[in-house]
């Protein structure tokens, strides 16, 4: 791939990261400061029209795992995942 397309990809990744962070912040439970990944996904889709496929994952927790320098993830009691910002 060309240098220009690499730069573009990095810009898109940076843009997506900012939107995901905003989605996490806006879906946090007041008491715990944690967001359910399913809520983050719904927010991304409804507010920003962004899908998991556009983020390059089939499950949102994979995205958080991949970007673990920005996000902290833990298992929820119901078996789902909870996420917060680092």
Coordinates of N, CA, C and O in Angstrom, one line a residue:
X1 N 0.8 -1.2 0.0 CA 0.0 0.0 0.0 C 0.9 1.2 0.0 O 2.0 1.2 0.5
X2 N 0.4 2.3 -0.6 CA 1.1 3.5 -0.7 C 1.2 4.3 0.6 O 0.4 4.1 1.5
X3 N 2.2 5.2 0.7 CA 2.3 6.0 1.9 C 1.1 6.8 2.2 O 0.6 7.0 3.3
X4 N 0.5 7.3 1.1 CA -0.7 8.2 1.2 C -1.9 7.3 1.8 O -2.6 7.8 2.7
X5 N -2.1 6.1 1.4 CA -3.2 5.3 1.9 C -2.9 4.9 3.3 O -3.8 4.7 4.1
X6 N -1.6 4.7 3.7 CA -1.3 4.4 5.1 C -1.6 5.6 6.0 O -2.2 5.4 7.1
X7 N -1.3 6.8 5.5 CA -1.7 8.0 6.3 C -3.2 8.1 6.4 O -3.7 8.4 7.5
X8 N -3.9 7.9 5.4 CA -5.3 8.0 5.4 C -5.9 7.0 6.4 O -6.8 7.3 7.2
X9 N -5.4 5.8 6.4 CA -5.9 4.7 7.3 C -5.6 5.1 8.7 O -6.5 4.9 9.5
X10 N -4.5 5.7 9.0 CA -4.2 6.2 10.4 C -5.1 7.2 10.8 O -5.6 7.3 11.9
X11 N -5.5 8.2 9.9 CA -6.4 9.2 10.2 C -7.8 8.7 10.5 O -8.5 9.1 11.4
X12 N -8.2 7.7 9.7 CA -9.5 7.1 9.9 C -9.5 6.3 11.2 O -10.5 6.4 12.0
X13 N -8.4 5.6 11.5 CA -8.3 4.9 12.8 C -8.4 5.9 14.0 O -9.1 5.6 15.0
X14 N -7.7 7.0 13.9 CA -7.7 8.0 14.9 C -9.1 8.6 15.1 O -9.6 8.8 16.2
X15 N -9.8 8.9 14.0 CA -11.1 9.4 14.0 C -12.1 8.4 14.7 O -12.9 8.8 15.6
X16 N -12.0 7.1 14.3 CA -12.8 6.1 14.9 C -12.6 6.0 16.4 O -13.5 5.9 17.2
X17 N -11.3 6.0 16.8 CA -11.0 5.9 18.2 C -11.6 7.1 19.0 O -12.2 6.8 20.1
X18 N -11.6 8.3 18.4 CA -12.2 9.4 19.1 C -13.7 9.2 19.3 O -14.3 9.5 20.4
X19 N -14.4 8.6 18.3 CA -15.8 8.4 18.3 C -16.1 7.3 19.3 O -17.1 7.4 20.1
X20 N -15.3 6.3 19.4 CA -15.5 5.1 20.3 C -15.4 5.6 21.7 O -16.1 5.3 22.6
X21 N -14.3 6.5 22.0 CA -14.1 7.0 23.3 C -15.3 7.9 23.7 O -15.8 7.8 24.9
X22 N -15.8 8.7 22.8 CA -17.0 9.5 23.1 C -18.2 8.6 23.4 O -19.0 8.9 24.3
X23 N -18.4 7.5 22.7 CA -19.5 6.6 22.9 C -19.4 5.9 24.3 O -20.4 5.8 25.0
X24 N -18.2 5.6 24.7 CA -17.9 5.0 26.0 C -18.3 6.0 27.1 O -19.0 5.7 28.0
X25 N -17.8 7.2 26.9 CA -18.1 8.3 27.9 C -19.6 8.5 28.0 O -20.1 8.7 29.1
X26 N -20.3 8.5 26.9 CA -21.7 8.8 26.9 C -22.7 7.7 27.3 O -23.9 7.9 27.3
X27 N -22.1 6.5 27.5 CA -22.9 5.4 27.9 C -22.6 4.8 29.3 O -23.1 3.8 29.7
X28 N -21.7 5.5 30.0 CA -21.2 5.1 31.3 C -22.4 5.2 32.3 O -23.2 6.1 32.3
X29 N -22.4 4.2 33.2 CA -23.4 4.2 34.3 C -22.8 5.1 35.4 O -21.6 5.1 35.7
X30 N -23.7 6.0 35.9 CA -23.3 7.0 36.8 C -22.6 6.4 38.0 O -21.6 7.0 38.5
X31 N -23.1 5.3 38.6 CA -22.5 4.8 39.8 C -21.2 4.1 39.6 O -20.3 4.3 40.4
X32 N -21.0 3.4 38.5 CA -19.8 2.6 38.3 C -18.8 3.2 37.4 O -17.6 2.9 37.4
X33 N -19.2 4.1 36.5 CA -18.3 4.7 35.5 C -18.0 3.7 34.4 O -17.1 3.9 33.6
X34 N -18.7 2.6 34.4 CA -18.5 1.6 33.3 C -19.6 1.6 32.3 O -20.8 1.9 32.6
X35 N -19.3 1.2 31.1 CA -20.2 1.1 30.0 C -20.3 -0.4 29.6 O -19.3 -1.1 29.6
X36 N -21.5 -0.8 29.2 CA -21.7 -2.1 28.7 C -21.4 -2.0 27.2 O -21.8 -1.1 26.5
X37 N -20.6 -3.0 26.7 CA -20.1 -2.9 25.3 C -21.3 -2.9 24.3 O -21.3 -2.2 23.3
X38 N -22.4 -3.5 24.7 CA -23.6 -3.5 23.8 C -24.2 -2.1 23.7 O -24.6 -1.7 22.6
X39 N -24.1 -1.4 24.8 CA -24.6 0.0 24.8 C -23.7 0.9 23.9 O -24.2 1.8 23.2
X40 N -22.4 0.7 24.0 CA -21.4 1.4 23.2 C -21.7 1.2 21.7 O -21.7 2.1 20.9
X41 N -21.9 -0.1 21.4 CA -22.2 -0.5 20.0 C -23.5 0.2 19.5 O -23.5 0.7 18.3
X42 N -24.5 0.2 20.3 CA -25.8 0.8 19.9 C -25.6 2.3 19.7 O -26.1 2.9 18.7
X43 N -24.8 2.9 20.6 CA -24.6 4.4 20.5 C -23.8 4.7 19.2 O -24.1 5.6 18.5
X44 N -22.7 3.9 19.0 CA -21.9 4.2 17.8 C -22.8 4.1 16.5 O -22.6 4.9 15.6
X45 N -23.7 3.1 16.5 CA -24.5 2.9 15.3 C -25.6 4.0 15.2 O -25.7 4.6 14.1
X46 N -26.2 4.3 16.3 CA -27.3 5.3 16.2 C -26.8 6.8 16.0 O -27.4 7.5 15.3
X47 N -25.8 7.1 16.8 CA -25.3 8.5 16.7 C -24.3 8.8 15.6 O -24.4 9.8 15.0
X48 N -23.4 7.8 15.4 CA -22.3 8.1 14.4 C -22.5 7.2 13.1 O -21.7 7.3 12.2
X49 N -23.5 6.3 13.1 CA -23.7 5.4 12.0 C -22.4 4.6 11.7 O -22.0 4.4 10.6
X50 N -21.8 4.1 12.8 CA -20.5 3.3 12.6 C -20.8 1.9 13.1 O -21.4 1.7 14.1
X51 N -20.4 1.0 12.3 CA -20.6 -0.4 12.5 C -19.3 -1.1 13.0 O -18.2 -0.5 12.8
X52 N -19.5 -2.3 13.6 CA -18.3 -3.0 14.1 C -17.4 -3.3 12.9 O -16.2 -3.3 13.0
X53 N -18.0 -3.7 11.8 CA -17.3 -4.0 10.5 C -16.4 -2.8 10.1 O -15.2 -3.1 9.8
X54 N -16.9 -1.6 10.2 CA -16.1 -0.4 9.9 C -14.9 -0.3 10.9 O -13.9 0.3 10.5
X55 N -15.1 -0.8 12.1 CA -14.0 -0.7 13.1 C -13.0 -1.9 12.9 O -12.0 -2.0 13.6
X56 N -13.4 -2.8 12.0 CA -12.5 -3.9 11.7 C -12.6 -5.1 12.6 O -11.7 -5.9 12.7
X57 N -13.8 -5.2 13.3 CA -14.0 -6.3 14.3 C -15.4 -6.9 14.1 O -16.3 -6.3 13.5
X58 N -15.5 -8.2 14.6 CA -16.9 -8.8 14.5 C -17.6 -8.6 15.9 O -18.8 -8.6 15.9
X59 N -16.8 -8.4 16.9 CA -17.3 -8.2 18.3 C -16.6 -6.9 18.8 O -15.4 -6.8 18.7
X60 N -17.4 -6.1 19.5 CA -16.8 -4.8 20.0 C -15.7 -5.0 21.0 O -14.7 -4.3 21.0
X61 N -15.8 -6.1 21.8 CA -14.8 -6.3 22.8 C -13.4 -6.5 22.2 O -12.4 -6.2 22.8
X62 N -13.4 -7.0 20.9 CA -12.1 -7.2 20.2 C -11.4 -5.8 20.0 O -10.2 -5.7 20.0
X63 N -12.3 -4.8 19.7 CA -11.7 -3.5 19.4 C -11.1 -2.9 20.7 O -10.0 -2.4 20.7
X64 N -11.8 -3.1 21.8 CA -11.3 -2.6 23.1 C -10.0 -3.3 23.5 O -9.1 -2.7 24.1
X65 N -10.0 -4.6 23.2 CA -8.8 -5.4 23.5 C -7.6 -4.9 22.7 O -6.5 -4.8 23.2
X66 N -7.9 -4.7 21.4 CA -6.8 -4.2 20.5 C -6.3 -2.9 20.9 O -5.1 -2.6 20.7
X67 N -7.2 -2.0 21.4 CA -6.8 -0.7 21.9 C -6.7 -0.6 23.4 O -7.2 0.4 24.0
X68 N -6.1 -1.6 24.0 CA -6.1 -1.6 25.5 C -5.2 -0.6 26.1 O -5.3 -0.4 27.4
X69 N -4.5 0.2 25.4 CA -3.8 1.4 26.0 C -4.8 2.5 26.2 O -4.6 3.4 27.0
X70 N -6.0 2.4 25.6 CA -7.0 3.5 25.8 C -8.2 3.0 26.6 O -8.9 3.8 27.2
X71 N -8.5 1.7 26.6 CA -9.7 1.2 27.3 C -9.3 0.1 28.3 O -8.4 -0.7 28.1
X72 N -10.1 0.0 29.3 CA -10.0 -1.1 30.3 C -11.3 -1.9 30.3 O -12.4 -1.3 30.3
X73 N -11.1 -3.2 30.1 CA -12.3 -4.0 30.0 C -12.4 -5.0 31.1 O -11.4 -5.5 31.6
X74 N -13.6 -5.4 31.5 CA -13.8 -6.4 32.4 C -15.1 -7.2 32.1 O -16.0 -6.7 31.4
X75 N -15.2 -8.4 32.6 CA -16.4 -9.3 32.4 C -17.5 -8.7 33.3 O -17.3 -8.4 34.4
X76 N -18.7 -8.7 32.7 CA -19.8 -8.3 33.5 C -20.4 -9.6 34.2 O -20.2 -10.7 33.7
X77 N -21.1 -9.4 35.3 CA -21.7 -10.5 36.0 C -22.6 -11.3 35.0 O -22.7 -12.6 35.2
X78 N -23.3 -10.7 34.1 CA -24.2 -11.4 33.2 C -23.5 -12.0 32.0 O -24.1 -12.6 31.1
X79 N -22.2 -12.0 32.0 CA -21.4 -12.6 30.9 C -21.0 -11.7 29.8 O -20.2 -12.1 29.0
X80 N -21.5 -10.5 29.8 CA -21.1 -9.5 28.8 C -19.8 -8.9 29.2 O -19.1 -9.4 30.0
X81 N -19.5 -7.8 28.5 CA -18.3 -7.0 28.9 C -18.6 -5.6 29.3 O -19.5 -5.0 28.7
X82 N -17.8 -5.1 30.2 CA -17.9 -3.7 30.6 C -16.6 -3.0 30.3 O -15.5 -3.6 30.3
X83 N -16.7 -1.8 29.9 CA -15.5 -1.0 29.4 C -15.5 0.4 30.0 O -16.5 1.0 30.3
X84 N -14.3 0.8 30.3 CA -14.1 2.2 30.7 C -12.9 2.8 30.1 O -12.1 2.0 29.5
X85 N -12.7 4.1 30.1 CA -11.5 4.7 29.5 C -10.3 4.6 30.5 O -10.5 4.7 31.8
X86 N -9.1 4.5 30.0 CA -7.9 4.4 30.9 C -7.7 5.9 31.4 O -7.8 6.8 30.7

